[in-house]
Short mmCIF file of C-alpha atoms in Angstrom, two decimals:
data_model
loop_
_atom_site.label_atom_id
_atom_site.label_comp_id
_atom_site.label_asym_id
_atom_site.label_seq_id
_atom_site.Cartn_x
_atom_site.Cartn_y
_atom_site.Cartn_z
CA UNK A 638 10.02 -3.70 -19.77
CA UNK A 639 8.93 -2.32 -16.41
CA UNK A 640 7.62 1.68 -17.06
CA UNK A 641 9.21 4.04 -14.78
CA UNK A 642 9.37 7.79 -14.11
CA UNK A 643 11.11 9.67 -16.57
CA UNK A 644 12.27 11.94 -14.21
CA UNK A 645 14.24 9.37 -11.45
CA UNK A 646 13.79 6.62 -13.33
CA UNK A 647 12.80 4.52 -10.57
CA UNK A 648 10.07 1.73 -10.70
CA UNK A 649 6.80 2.76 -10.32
CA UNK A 650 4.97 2.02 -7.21
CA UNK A 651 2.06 2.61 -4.42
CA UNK A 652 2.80 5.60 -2.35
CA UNK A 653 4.76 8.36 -3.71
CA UNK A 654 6.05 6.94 -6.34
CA UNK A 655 3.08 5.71 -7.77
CA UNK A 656 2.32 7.13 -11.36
CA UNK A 657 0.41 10.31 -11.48
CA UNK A 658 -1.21 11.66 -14.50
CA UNK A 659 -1.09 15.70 -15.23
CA UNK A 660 -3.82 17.53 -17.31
CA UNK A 661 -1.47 17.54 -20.47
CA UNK A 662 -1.36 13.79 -20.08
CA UNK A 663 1.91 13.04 -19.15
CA UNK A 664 2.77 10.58 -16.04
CA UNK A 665 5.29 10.69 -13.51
CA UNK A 666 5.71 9.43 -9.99
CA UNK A 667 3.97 11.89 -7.10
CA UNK A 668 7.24 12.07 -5.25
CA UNK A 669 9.11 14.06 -8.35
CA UNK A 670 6.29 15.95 -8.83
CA UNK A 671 6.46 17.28 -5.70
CA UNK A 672 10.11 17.77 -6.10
CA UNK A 673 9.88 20.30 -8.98
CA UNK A 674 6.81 21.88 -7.68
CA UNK A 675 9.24 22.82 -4.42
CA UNK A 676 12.46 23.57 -6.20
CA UNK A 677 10.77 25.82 -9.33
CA UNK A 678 7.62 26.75 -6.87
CA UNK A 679 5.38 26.28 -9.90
CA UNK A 680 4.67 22.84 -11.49
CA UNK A 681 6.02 22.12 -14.98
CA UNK A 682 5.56 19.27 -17.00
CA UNK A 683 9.19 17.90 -17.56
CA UNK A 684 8.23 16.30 -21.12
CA UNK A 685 5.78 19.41 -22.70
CA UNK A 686 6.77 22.17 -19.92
CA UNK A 687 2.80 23.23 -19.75
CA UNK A 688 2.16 24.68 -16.54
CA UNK A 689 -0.34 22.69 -13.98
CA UNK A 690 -2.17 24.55 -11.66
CA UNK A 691 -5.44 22.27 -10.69
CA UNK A 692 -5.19 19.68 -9.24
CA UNK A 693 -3.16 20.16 -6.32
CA UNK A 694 -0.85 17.24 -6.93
CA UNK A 695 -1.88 15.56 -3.68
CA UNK A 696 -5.41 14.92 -5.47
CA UNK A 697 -4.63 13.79 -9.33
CA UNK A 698 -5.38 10.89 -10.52
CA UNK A 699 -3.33 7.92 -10.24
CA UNK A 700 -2.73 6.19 -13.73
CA UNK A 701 -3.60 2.84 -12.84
CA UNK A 702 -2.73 1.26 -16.00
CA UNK A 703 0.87 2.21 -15.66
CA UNK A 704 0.65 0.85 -12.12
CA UNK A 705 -0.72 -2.05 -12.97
CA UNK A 706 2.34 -2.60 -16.01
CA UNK A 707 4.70 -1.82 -13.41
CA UNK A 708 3.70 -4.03 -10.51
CA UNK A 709 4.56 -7.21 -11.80
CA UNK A 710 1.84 -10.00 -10.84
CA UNK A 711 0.05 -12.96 -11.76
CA UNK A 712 -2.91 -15.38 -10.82
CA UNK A 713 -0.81 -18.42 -10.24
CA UNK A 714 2.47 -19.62 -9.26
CA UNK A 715 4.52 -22.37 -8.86
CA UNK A 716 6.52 -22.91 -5.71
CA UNK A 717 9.44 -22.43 -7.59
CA UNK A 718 8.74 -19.60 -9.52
CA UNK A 719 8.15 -17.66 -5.69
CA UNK A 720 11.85 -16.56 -5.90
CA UNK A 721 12.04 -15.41 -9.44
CA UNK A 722 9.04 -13.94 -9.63
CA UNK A 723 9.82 -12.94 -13.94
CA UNK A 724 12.49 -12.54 -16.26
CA UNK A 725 14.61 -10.31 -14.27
CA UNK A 726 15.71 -9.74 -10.51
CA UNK A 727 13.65 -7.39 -8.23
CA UNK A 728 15.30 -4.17 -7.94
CA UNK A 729 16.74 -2.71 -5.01
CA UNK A 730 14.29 -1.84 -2.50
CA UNK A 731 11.51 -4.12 -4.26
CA UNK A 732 10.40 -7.43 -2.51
CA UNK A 733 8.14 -10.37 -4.48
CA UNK A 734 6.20 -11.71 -2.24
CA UNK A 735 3.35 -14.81 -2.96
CA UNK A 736 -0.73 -13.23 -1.67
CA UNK A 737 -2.09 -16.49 -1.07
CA UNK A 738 -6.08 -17.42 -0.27
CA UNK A 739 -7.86 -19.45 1.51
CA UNK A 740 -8.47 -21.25 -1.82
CA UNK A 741 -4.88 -21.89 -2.35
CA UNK A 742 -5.14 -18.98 -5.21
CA UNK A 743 -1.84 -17.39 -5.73
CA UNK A 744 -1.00 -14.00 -6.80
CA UNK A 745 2.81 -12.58 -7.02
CA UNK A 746 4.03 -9.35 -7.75
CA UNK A 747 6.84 -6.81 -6.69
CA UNK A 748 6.37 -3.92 -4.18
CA UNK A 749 8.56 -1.85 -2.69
CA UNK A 750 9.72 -3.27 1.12
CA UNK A 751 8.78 0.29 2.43
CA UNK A 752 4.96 -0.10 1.34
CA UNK A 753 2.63 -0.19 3.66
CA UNK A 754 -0.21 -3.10 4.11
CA UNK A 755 -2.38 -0.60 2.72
CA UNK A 756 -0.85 -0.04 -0.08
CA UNK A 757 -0.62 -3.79 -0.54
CA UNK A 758 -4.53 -4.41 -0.35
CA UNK A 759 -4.49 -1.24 -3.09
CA UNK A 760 -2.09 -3.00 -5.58
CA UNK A 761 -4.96 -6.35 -5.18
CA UNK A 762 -7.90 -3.96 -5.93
CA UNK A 763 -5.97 -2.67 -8.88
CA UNK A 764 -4.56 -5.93 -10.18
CA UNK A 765 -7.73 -8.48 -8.86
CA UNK A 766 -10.50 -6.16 -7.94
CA UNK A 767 -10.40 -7.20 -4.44
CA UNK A 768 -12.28 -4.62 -2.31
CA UNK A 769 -9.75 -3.21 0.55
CA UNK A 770 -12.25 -2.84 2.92
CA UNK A 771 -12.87 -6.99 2.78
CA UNK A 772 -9.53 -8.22 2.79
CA UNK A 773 -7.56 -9.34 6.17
CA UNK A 774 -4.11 -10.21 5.19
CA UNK A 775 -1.42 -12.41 7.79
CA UNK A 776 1.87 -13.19 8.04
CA UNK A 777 3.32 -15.63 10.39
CA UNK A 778 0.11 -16.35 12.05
CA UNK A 779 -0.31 -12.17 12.59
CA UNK A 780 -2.56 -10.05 11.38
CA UNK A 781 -1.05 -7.13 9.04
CA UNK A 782 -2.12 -3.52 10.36
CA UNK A 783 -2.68 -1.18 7.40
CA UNK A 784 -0.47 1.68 8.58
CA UNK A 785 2.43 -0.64 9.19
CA UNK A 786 4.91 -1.20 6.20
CA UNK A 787 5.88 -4.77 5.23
CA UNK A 788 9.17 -4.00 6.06
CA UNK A 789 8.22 -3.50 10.31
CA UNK A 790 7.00 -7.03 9.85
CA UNK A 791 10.23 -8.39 8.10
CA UNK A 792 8.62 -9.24 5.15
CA UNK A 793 10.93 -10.08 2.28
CA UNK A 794 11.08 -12.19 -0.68
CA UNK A 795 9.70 -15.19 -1.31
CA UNK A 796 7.85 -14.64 1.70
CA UNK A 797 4.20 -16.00 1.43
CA UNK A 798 1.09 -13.89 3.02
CA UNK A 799 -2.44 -15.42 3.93
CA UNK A 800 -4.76 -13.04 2.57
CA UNK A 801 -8.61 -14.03 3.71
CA UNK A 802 -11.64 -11.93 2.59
CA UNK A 803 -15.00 -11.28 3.85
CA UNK A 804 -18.45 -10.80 1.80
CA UNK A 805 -21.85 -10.26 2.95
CA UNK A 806 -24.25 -12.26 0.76
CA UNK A 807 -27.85 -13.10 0.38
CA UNK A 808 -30.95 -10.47 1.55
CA UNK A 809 -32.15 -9.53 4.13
CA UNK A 810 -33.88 -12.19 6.58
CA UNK A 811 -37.48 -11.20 7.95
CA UNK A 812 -39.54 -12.76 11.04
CA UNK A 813 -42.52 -13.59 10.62
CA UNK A 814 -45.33 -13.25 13.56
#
């Protein structure tokens, strides 16, 4: 079962609605956070009702490991497995899409189609490890721009996206005279 926000009850995923964990403990996506804090003007948790003044909710911490049980992905995939992508449909607004290497390494999972590429490379650090900063992902032969969402390039599901990474190795070289 995919966790989701008790308060919309949508999906959880990077951006504002990724899961966000108060000092109490409780989790909920940023967006409805920001939601009650604007409506009530003071943030209450809506499972204990404690009130949450630090830290601003722009700056807590994201609760990866609900992230990670909510974006659905794996190391390997079949070619037909791209369209299913698990036991149930993407929801509305969700894409699966196939991150593939130059290795031919596979990795699926669901996003929302409203993501950006940045947000994209995040969801591979969390679920892979793969550093941000070294990753250069392409689609059709064009390099994704991190600001840009997958939907201004038309990604959509099933679609397949060339991700190639760069690693500085080895020390330093001297010259001898």
């Amino acid at each position: 079962m995919v966790p989701k926000c008790k308060v919309c009850s949508d999906a959880y995923s990077p951006g504002n609605k990724e899961p966000v964990s108060l000092q109490c403990g409780h989790s909920f996506c940023r967006a409805c956070l920001m939601k009650i804090r604007e409506t009530a003007g003071v943030l209450k948790c809506p499972t204990c009702r404690k009130i949450h003044d630090h830290p601003a909710i722009e700056n807590l911490t994201v609760n990866y490991d609900l992230m990670t049980a909510s974006v659905t992905a794996t190391r390997s995939v079949s070619g037909s497995d791209i369209t299913s992508m698990g036991s149930s449909p993407p929801q509305k607004g969700v894409i699966a899409i196939v991150v593939k290497d130059l290795t031919d390494q596979q990795f699926r999972l669901q996003i929302q189609v409203n993501s950006t590429v940045k947000d994209l490379k995040k969801v591979l650090q969390a679920q892979y490890g793969i550093a941000p900063e070294n990753t250069r992902l392409l689609f059709r032969g064009r390099r994704l721009e991190d600001q840009k969402t997958l939907q201004d390039y038309n990604i959509a599901t099933g679609n397949i996206i060339q991700m190639s990474t760069k690693y500085v190795g080895g020390g330093e070289t001297t010259t001898r005279r």
